[in-house]
mmCIF file of C-alpha atoms in Angstrom:
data_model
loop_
_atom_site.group_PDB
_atom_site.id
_atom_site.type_symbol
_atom_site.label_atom_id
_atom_site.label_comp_id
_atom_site.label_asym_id
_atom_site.label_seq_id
_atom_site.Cartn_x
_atom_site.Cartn_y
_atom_site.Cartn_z
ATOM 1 C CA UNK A 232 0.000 0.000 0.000
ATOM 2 C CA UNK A 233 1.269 3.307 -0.533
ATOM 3 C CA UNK A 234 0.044 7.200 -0.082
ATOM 4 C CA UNK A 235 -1.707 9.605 -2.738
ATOM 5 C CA UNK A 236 -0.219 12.695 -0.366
ATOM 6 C CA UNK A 237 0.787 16.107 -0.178
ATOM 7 C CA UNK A 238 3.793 17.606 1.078
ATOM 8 C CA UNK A 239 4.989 16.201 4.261
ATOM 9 C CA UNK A 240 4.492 19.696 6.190
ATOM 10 C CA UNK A 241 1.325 20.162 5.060
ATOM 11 C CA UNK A 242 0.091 17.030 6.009
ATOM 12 C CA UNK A 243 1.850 17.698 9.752
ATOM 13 C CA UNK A 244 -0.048 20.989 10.131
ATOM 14 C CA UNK A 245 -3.663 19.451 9.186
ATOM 15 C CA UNK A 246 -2.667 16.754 11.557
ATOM 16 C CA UNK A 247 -1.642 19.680 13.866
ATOM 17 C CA UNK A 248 -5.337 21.107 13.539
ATOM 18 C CA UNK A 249 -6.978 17.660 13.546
ATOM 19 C CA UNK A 250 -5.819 17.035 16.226
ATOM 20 C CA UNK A 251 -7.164 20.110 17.868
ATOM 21 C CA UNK A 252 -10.690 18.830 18.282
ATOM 22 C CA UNK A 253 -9.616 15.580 19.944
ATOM 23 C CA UNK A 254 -11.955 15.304 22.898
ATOM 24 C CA UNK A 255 -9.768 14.528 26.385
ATOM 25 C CA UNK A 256 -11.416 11.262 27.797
ATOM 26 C CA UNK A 257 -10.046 8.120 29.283
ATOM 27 C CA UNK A 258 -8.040 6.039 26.987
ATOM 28 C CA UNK A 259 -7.109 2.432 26.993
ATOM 29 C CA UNK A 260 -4.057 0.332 25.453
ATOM 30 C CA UNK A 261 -3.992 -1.576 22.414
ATOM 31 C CA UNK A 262 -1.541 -4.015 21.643
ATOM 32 C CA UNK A 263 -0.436 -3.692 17.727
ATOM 33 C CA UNK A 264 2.210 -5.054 15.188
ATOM 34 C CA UNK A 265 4.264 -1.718 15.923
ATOM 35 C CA UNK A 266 3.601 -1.185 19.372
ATOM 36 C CA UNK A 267 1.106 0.140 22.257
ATOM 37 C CA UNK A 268 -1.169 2.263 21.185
ATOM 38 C CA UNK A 269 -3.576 4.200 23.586
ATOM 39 C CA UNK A 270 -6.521 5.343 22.227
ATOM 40 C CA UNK A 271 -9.806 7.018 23.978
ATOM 41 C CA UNK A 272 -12.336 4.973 25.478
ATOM 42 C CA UNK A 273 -15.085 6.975 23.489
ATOM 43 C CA UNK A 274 -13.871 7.383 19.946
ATOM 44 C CA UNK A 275 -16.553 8.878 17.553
ATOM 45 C CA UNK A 276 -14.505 9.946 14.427
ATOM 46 C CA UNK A 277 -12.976 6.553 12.972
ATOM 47 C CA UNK A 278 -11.544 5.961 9.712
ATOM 48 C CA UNK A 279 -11.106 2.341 8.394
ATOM 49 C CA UNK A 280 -8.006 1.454 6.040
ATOM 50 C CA UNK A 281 -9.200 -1.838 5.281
ATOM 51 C CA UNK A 282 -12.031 -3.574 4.347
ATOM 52 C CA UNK A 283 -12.246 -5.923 7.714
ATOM 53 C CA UNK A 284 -11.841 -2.809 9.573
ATOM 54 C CA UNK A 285 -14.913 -1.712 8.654
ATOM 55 C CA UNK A 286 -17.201 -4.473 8.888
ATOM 56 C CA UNK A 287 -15.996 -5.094 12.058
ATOM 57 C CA UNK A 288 -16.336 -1.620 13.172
ATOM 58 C CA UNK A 289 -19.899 -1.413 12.011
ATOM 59 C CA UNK A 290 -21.018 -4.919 13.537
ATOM 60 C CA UNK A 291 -19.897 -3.464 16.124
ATOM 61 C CA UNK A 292 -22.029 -0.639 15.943
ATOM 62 C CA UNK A 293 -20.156 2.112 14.868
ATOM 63 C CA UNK A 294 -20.291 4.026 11.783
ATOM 64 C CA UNK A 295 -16.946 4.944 10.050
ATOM 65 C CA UNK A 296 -16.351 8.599 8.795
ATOM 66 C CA UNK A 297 -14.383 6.671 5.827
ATOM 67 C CA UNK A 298 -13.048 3.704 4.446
ATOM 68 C CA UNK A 299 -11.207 2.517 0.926
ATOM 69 C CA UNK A 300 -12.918 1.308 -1.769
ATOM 70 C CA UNK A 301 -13.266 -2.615 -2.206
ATOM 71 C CA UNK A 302 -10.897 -4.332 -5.212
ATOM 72 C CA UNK A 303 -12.447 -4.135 -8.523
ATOM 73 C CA UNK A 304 -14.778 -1.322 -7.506
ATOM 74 C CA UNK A 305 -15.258 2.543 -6.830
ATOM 75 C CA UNK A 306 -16.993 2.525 -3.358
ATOM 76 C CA UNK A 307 -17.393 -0.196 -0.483
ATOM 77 C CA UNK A 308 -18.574 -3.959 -1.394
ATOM 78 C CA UNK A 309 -21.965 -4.608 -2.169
ATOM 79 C CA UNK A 310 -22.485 -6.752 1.011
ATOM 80 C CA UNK A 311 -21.984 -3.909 3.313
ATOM 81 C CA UNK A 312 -23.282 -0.760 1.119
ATOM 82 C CA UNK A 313 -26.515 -0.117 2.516
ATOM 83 C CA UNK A 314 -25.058 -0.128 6.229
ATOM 84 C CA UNK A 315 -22.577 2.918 5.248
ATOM 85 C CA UNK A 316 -24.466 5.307 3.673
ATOM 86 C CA UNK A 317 -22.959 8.202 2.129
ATOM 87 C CA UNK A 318 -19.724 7.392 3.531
ATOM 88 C CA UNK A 319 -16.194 8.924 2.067
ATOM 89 C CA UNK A 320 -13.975 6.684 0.069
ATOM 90 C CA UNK A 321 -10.120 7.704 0.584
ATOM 91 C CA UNK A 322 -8.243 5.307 -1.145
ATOM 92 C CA UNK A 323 -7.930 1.869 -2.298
ATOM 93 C CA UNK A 324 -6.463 -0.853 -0.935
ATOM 94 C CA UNK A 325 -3.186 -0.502 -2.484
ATOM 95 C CA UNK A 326 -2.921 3.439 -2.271
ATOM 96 C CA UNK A 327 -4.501 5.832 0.567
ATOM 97 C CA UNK A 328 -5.231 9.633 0.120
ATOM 98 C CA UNK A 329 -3.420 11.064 3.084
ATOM 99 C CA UNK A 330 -5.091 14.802 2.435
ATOM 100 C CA UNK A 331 -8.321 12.962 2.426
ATOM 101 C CA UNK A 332 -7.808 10.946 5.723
ATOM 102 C CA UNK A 333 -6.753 14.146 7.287
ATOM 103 C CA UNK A 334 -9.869 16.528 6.145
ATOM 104 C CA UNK A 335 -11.797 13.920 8.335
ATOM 105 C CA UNK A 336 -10.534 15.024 11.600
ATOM 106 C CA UNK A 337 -10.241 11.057 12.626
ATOM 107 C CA UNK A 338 -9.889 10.473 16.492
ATOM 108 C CA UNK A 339 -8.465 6.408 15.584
ATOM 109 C CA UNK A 340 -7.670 5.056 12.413
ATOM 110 C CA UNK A 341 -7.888 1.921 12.170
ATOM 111 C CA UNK A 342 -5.571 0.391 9.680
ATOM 112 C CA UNK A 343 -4.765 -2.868 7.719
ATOM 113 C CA UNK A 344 -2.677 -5.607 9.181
ATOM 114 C CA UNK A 345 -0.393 -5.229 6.079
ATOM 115 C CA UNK A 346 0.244 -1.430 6.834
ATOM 116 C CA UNK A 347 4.126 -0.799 6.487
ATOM 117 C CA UNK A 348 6.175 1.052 9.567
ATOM 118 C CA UNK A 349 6.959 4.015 7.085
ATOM 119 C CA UNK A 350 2.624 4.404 6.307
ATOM 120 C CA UNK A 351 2.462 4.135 9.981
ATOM 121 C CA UNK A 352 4.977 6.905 10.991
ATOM 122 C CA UNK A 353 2.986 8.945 8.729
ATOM 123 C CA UNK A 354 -0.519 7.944 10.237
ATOM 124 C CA UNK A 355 -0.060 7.860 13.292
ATOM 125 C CA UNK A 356 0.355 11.975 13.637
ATOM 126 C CA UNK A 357 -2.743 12.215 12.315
ATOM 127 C CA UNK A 358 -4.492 10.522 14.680
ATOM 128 C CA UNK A 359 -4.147 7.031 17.242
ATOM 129 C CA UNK A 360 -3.541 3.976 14.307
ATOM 130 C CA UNK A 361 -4.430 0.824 15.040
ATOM 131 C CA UNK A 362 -2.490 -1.969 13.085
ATOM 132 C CA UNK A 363 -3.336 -5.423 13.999
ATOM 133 C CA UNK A 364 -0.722 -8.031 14.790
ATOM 134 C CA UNK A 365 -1.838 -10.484 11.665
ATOM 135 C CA UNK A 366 -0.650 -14.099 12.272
ATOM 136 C CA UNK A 367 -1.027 -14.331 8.925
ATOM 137 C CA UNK A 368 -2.726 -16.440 6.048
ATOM 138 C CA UNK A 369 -3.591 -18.493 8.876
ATOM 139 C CA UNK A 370 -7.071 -20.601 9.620
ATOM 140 C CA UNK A 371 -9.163 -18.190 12.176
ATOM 141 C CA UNK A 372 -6.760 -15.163 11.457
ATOM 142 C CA UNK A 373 -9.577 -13.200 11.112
ATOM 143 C CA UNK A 374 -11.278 -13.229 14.136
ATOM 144 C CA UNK A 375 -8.116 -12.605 15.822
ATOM 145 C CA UNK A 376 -7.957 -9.463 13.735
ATOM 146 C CA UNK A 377 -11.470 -8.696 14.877
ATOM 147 C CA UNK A 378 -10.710 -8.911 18.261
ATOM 148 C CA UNK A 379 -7.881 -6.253 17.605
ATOM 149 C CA UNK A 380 -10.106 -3.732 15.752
ATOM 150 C CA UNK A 381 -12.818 -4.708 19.011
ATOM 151 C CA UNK A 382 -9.727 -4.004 21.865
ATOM 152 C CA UNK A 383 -9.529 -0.679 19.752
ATOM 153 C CA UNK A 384 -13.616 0.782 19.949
ATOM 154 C CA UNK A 385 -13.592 -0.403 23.179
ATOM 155 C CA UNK A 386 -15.670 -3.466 22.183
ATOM 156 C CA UNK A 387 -14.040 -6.544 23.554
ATOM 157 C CA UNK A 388 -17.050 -8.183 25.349
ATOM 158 C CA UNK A 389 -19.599 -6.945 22.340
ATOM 159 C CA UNK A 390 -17.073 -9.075 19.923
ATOM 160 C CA UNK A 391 -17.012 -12.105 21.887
ATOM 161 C CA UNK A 392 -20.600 -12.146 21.471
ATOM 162 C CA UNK A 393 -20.778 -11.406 17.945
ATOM 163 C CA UNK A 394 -17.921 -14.179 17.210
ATOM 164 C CA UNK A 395 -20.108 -16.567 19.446
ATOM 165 C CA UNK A 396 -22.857 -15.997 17.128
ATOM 166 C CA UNK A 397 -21.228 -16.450 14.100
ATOM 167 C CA UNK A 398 -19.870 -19.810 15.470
ATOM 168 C CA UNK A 399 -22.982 -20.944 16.710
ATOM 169 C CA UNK A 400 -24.970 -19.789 13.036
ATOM 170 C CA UNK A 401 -21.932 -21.848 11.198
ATOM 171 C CA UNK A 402 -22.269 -25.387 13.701
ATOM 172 C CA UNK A 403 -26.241 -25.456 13.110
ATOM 173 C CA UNK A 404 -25.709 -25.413 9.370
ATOM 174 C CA UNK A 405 -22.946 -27.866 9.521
ATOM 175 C CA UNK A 406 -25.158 -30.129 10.878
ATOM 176 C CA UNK A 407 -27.637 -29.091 8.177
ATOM 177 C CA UNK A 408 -25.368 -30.053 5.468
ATOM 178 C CA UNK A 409 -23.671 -32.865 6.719
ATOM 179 C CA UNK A 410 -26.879 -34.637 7.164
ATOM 180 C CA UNK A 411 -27.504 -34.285 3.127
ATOM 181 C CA UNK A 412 -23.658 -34.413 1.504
ATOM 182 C CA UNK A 413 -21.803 -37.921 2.799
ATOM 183 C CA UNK A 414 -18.601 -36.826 3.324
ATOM 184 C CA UNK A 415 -17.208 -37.576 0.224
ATOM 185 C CA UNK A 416 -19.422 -35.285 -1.564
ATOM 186 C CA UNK A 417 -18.120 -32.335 0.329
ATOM 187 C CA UNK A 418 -14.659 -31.597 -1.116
ATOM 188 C CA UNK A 419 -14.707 -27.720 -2.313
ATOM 189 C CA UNK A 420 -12.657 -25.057 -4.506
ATOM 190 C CA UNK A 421 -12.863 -21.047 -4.195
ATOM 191 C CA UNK A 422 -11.852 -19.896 -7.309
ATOM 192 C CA UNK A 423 -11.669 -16.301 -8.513
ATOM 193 C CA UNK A 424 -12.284 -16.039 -12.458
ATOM 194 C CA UNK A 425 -10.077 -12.947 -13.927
ATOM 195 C CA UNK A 426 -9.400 -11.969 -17.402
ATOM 196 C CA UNK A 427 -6.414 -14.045 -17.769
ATOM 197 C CA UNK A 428 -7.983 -16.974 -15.980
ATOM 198 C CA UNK A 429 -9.124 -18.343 -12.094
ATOM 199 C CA UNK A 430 -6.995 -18.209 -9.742
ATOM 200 C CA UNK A 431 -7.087 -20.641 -6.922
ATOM 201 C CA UNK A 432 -7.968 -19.407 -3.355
ATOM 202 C CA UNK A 433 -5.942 -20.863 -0.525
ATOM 203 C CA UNK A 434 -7.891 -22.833 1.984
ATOM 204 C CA UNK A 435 -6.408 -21.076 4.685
ATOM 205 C CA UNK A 436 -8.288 -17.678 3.905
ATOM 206 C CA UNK A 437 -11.437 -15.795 4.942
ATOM 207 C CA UNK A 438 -14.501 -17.071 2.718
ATOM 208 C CA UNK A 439 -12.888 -20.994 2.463
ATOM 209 C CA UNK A 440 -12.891 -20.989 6.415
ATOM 210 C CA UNK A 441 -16.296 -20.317 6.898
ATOM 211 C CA UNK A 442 -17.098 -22.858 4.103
ATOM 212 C CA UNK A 443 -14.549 -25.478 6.220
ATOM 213 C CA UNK A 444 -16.377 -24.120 9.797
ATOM 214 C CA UNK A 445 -19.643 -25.545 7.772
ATOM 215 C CA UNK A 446 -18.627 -29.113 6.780
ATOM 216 C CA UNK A 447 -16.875 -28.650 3.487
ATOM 217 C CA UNK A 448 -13.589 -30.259 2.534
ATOM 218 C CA UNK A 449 -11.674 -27.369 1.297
ATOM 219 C CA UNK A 450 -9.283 -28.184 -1.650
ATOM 220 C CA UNK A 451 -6.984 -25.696 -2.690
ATOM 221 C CA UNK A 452 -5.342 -28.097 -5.608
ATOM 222 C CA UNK A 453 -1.960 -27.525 -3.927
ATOM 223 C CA UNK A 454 -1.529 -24.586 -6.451
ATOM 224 C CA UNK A 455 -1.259 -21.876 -3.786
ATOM 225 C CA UNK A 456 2.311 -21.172 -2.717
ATOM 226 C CA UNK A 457 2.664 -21.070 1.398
ATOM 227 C CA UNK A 458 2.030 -17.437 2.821
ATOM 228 C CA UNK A 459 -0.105 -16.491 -0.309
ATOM 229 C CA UNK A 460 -3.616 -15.768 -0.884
ATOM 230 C CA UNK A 461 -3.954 -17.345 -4.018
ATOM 231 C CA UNK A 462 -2.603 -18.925 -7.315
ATOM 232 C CA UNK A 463 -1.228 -17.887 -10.604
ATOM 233 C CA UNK A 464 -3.550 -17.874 -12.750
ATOM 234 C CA UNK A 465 -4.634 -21.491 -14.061
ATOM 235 C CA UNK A 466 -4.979 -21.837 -17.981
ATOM 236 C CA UNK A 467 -8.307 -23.478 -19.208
ATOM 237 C CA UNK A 468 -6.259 -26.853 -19.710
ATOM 238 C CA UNK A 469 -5.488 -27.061 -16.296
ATOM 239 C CA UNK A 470 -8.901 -26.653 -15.015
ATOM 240 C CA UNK A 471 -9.064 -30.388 -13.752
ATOM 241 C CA UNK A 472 -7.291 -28.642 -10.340
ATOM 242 C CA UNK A 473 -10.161 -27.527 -9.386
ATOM 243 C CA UNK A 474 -12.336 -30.544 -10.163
ATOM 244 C CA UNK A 475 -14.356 -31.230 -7.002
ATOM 245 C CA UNK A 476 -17.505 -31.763 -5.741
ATOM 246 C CA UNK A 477 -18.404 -27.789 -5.783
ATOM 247 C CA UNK A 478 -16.732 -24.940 -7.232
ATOM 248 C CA UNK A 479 -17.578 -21.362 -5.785
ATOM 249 C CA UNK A 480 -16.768 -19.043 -8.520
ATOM 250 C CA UNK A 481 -16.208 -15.506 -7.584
ATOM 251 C CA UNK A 482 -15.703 -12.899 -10.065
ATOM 252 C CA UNK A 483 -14.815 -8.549 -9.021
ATOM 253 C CA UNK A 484 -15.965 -7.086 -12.022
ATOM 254 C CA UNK A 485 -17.641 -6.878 -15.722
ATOM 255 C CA UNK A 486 -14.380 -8.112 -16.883
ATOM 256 C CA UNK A 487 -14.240 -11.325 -15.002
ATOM 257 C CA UNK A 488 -17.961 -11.355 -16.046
ATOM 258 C CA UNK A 489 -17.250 -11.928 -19.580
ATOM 259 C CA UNK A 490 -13.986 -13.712 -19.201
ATOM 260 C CA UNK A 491 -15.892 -16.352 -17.600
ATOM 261 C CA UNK A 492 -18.968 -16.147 -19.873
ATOM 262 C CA UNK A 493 -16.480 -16.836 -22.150
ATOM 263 C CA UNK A 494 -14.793 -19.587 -20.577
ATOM 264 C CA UNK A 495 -18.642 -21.272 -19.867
ATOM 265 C CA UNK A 496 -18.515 -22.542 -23.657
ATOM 266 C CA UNK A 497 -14.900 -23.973 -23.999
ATOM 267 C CA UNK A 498 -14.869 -27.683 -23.839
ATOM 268 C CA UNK A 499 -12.252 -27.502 -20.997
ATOM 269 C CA UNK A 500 -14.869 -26.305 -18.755
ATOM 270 C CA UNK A 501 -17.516 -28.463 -19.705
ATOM 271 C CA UNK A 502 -15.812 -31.361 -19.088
ATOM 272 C CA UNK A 503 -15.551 -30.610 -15.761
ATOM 273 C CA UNK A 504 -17.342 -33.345 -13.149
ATOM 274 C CA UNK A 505 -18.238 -30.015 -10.978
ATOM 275 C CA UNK A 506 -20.049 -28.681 -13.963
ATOM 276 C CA UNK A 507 -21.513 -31.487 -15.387
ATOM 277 C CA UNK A 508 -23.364 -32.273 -11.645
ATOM 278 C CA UNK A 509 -24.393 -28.796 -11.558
ATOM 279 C CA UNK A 510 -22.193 -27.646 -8.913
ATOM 280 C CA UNK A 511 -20.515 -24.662 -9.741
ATOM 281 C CA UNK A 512 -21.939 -21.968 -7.788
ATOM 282 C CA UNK A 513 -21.089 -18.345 -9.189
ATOM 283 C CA UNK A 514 -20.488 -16.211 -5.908
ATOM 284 C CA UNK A 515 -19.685 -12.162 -5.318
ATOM 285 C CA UNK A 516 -15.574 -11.892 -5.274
ATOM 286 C CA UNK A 517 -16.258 -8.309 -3.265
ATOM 287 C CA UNK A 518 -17.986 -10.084 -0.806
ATOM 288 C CA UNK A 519 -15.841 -14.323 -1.335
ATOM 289 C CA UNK A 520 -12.335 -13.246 -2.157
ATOM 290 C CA UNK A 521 -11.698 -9.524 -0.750
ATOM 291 C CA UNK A 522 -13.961 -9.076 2.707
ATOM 292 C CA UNK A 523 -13.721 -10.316 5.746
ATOM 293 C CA UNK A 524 -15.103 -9.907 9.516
ATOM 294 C CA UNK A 525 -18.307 -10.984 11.060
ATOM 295 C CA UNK A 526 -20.708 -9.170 8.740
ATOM 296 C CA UNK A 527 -19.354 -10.619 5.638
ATOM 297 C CA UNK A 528 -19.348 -14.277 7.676
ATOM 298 C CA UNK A 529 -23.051 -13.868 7.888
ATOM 299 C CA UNK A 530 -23.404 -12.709 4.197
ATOM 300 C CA UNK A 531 -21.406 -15.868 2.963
ATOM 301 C CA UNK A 532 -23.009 -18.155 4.988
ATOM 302 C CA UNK A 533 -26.263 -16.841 3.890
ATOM 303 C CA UNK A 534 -25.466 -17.508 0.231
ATOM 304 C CA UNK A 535 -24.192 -21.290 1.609
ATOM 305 C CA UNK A 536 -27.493 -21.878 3.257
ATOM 306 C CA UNK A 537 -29.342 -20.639 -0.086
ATOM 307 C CA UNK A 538 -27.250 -22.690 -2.192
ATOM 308 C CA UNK A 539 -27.457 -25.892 -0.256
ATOM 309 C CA UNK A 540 -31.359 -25.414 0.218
ATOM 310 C CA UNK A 541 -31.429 -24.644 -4.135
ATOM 311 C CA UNK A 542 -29.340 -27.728 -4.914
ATOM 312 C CA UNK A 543 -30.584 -30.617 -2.215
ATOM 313 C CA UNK A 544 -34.309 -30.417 -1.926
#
C-alpha cells in the first residue's frame, strides 16, 4: 500500500489542527504489530483502512467517517453498502489519500494488518492507528484481527458475542449439510475467475474458512504457494485442479464477467465433473475473495445456506 499525499508539512499541520478537536477522555491500550497504542475509550470519528476494519467496526455498531474502496470497484462492497451510507472513500487498498484521511478530523484510524512502519509513521500523527498483529494467512486469522479492531472501539465483550454468534450460526448449518452431503461429496474449490484466468484461493483464507467451519472439505489443488492468498492464474487446460464436488466461482468485475462467460462454452470447462453435476456456484468476489469480519461471515453463509437449500431439496 502506498500514499496519494501532499507535502509532508502540510500534512503535519492538518494533523496539527486535527488534532485540535480531539476530545480529552479516558483512553485504553492496544496491543499492535508496531507497538502500544492508547486510544480514547469513546472514539466517535474513525476511519477504516481496510475492508475488515470496517465491517468489524460497524457490527460493532459504529459508523466509520471513511473507508477505501473494495478491489475491482469505486466505493465499499456490495455486502456492506446499505449499512454505510454516504460514507467517504479515501483510497484503495493498495494506495490511501493522506489529504483525504486528514480533512476527516479522525480520532483512531484503524488500519490494515499489512500497513508498512513508514505508512504508519505517517498515520499515526494524524491521529491514534491501530495496526493489527496479523498471524497471517492463517485458519481463524480473522477473528483474531477482529478482536484487535474490538480491543480498539472499546468493544471486547460486544465481539465475543458477535464471534459466538457467528460460530454458533456456522455449527447449526454444519449439521444441516452434513446430514444431506456424505462426506465424500463435500470436497470444495474457491476460485476467482479474472481476465487471464481463475486463480485458486488458498484454503487457509477468509470465505474458504467459513465454508470449512460448515462441513466442506476445502481443496486448494496444492496450487497456492505457502504465505499467499492465491494462485497464478490457471490456464483453461489445467482446469481439472479444481475438479471437485463444488466450485464457488467468484468474479470482481464486468471483466471477469465476460472472461468467464467466455470460458462457460470452452470444452475444458464443460468437461468438468463439478459442472456437469451442476455444482458450480457463481459467488460475489467483493464479498468471497476480498472481505472479511463478522458481517461478511453472515453474508457468505447466507449464500451457503441458499445454495445448499437450491441444490438438495
Amino acid at each position: 500500500m502506498t500514499f496519494n499525499r501532499p507535502s509532508f508539512k502540510k500534512i503535519l499541520l492538518c494533523a496539527g489542527l486535527a488534532a485540535s478537536f480531539t476530545t480529552f477522555a479516558a483512553e485504553h491500550t492496544v496491543s499492535t504489530k508496531y507497538g502500544n497504542v492508547k486510544v480514547n475509550d469513546e472514539v466517535k470519528r474513525v476511519v477504516t483502512l481496510s475492508e475488515d476494519a470496517l465491517d468489524s467496526a460497524i457490527a460493532l455498531g459504529f459508523k466509520p467517517l471513511a473507508a477505501v474502496a473494495t478491489r475491482g470497484g469505486d466505493s465499499v462492497a456490495e455486502y456492506i453498502q446499505d449499512r454505510v451510507g454516504n460514507i467517504s472513500i479515501v483510497g484503495t487498498s493498495r494506495q490511501n489519500n493522506l489529504e483525504a484521511i486528514v480533512a476527516q478530523r479522525p480520532d483512531l484510524i484503524l488500519a490494515s494488518a499489512t500497513l508498512s512502519q513508514d505508512q504508519y509513521n505517517i498515520l499515526s500523527k494524524i491521529a491514534p492507528t491501530v495496526v493489527p498483529k496479523s498471524p497471517g494467512i492463517v485458519t481463524g486469522s480473522w477473528e483474531t484481527i477482529a478482536h484487535v479492531y474490538a480491543d480498539a472501539l472499546n468493544k471486547t465483550d460486544e465481539m465475543d458475542v458477535i464471534l459466538a454468534d457467528i460460530e454458533k450460526r456456522a455449527s447449526a448449518l454444519k449439521n444441516k449439510i452434513t446430514t444431506k452431503l456424505p462426506q465424500n461429496e463435500r470436497s470444495a474449490t474457491l476460485a476467482r475467475w479474472m481476465p487471464q484466468g481463475p486463480v485458486v484461493m488458498s484454503s487457509q483464507i477468509f470465505a474458504p474458512d467459513i465454508l470449512a467451519s460448515v462441513g466442506f472439505e476445502i481443496n486448494d489443488a496444492g496450487v497456492v504457494k505457502e504465505g499467499r492468498p492465491h494462485s497464478s492464474p490457471l490456464s483453461l487446460e489445467n482446469l481439472s485442479k479444481v475438479d471437485n464436488d463444488w466450485l464457488f466461482l467468484a468474479t470482481l468485475n464486468n471483466e471477469g464477467n465476460a472472461a468467464l462467460e467466455a470460458a462457460k462454452t470452452s470444452p475444458s470447462f464443460s468437461r468438468l465433473n463439478v459442472v456437469k453435476e451442476n455444482h458450480v456456484m457463481t459467488v460475489n468476489g467483493q464479498l468471497w475473495t476480498s472481505a472479511a469480519g463478522p458481517l461478511a461471515a453472515h453474508a457468505i453463509l447466507d449464500t451457503i445456506e441458499t445454495v445448499i437449500d437450491k441444490k438438495m431439496n
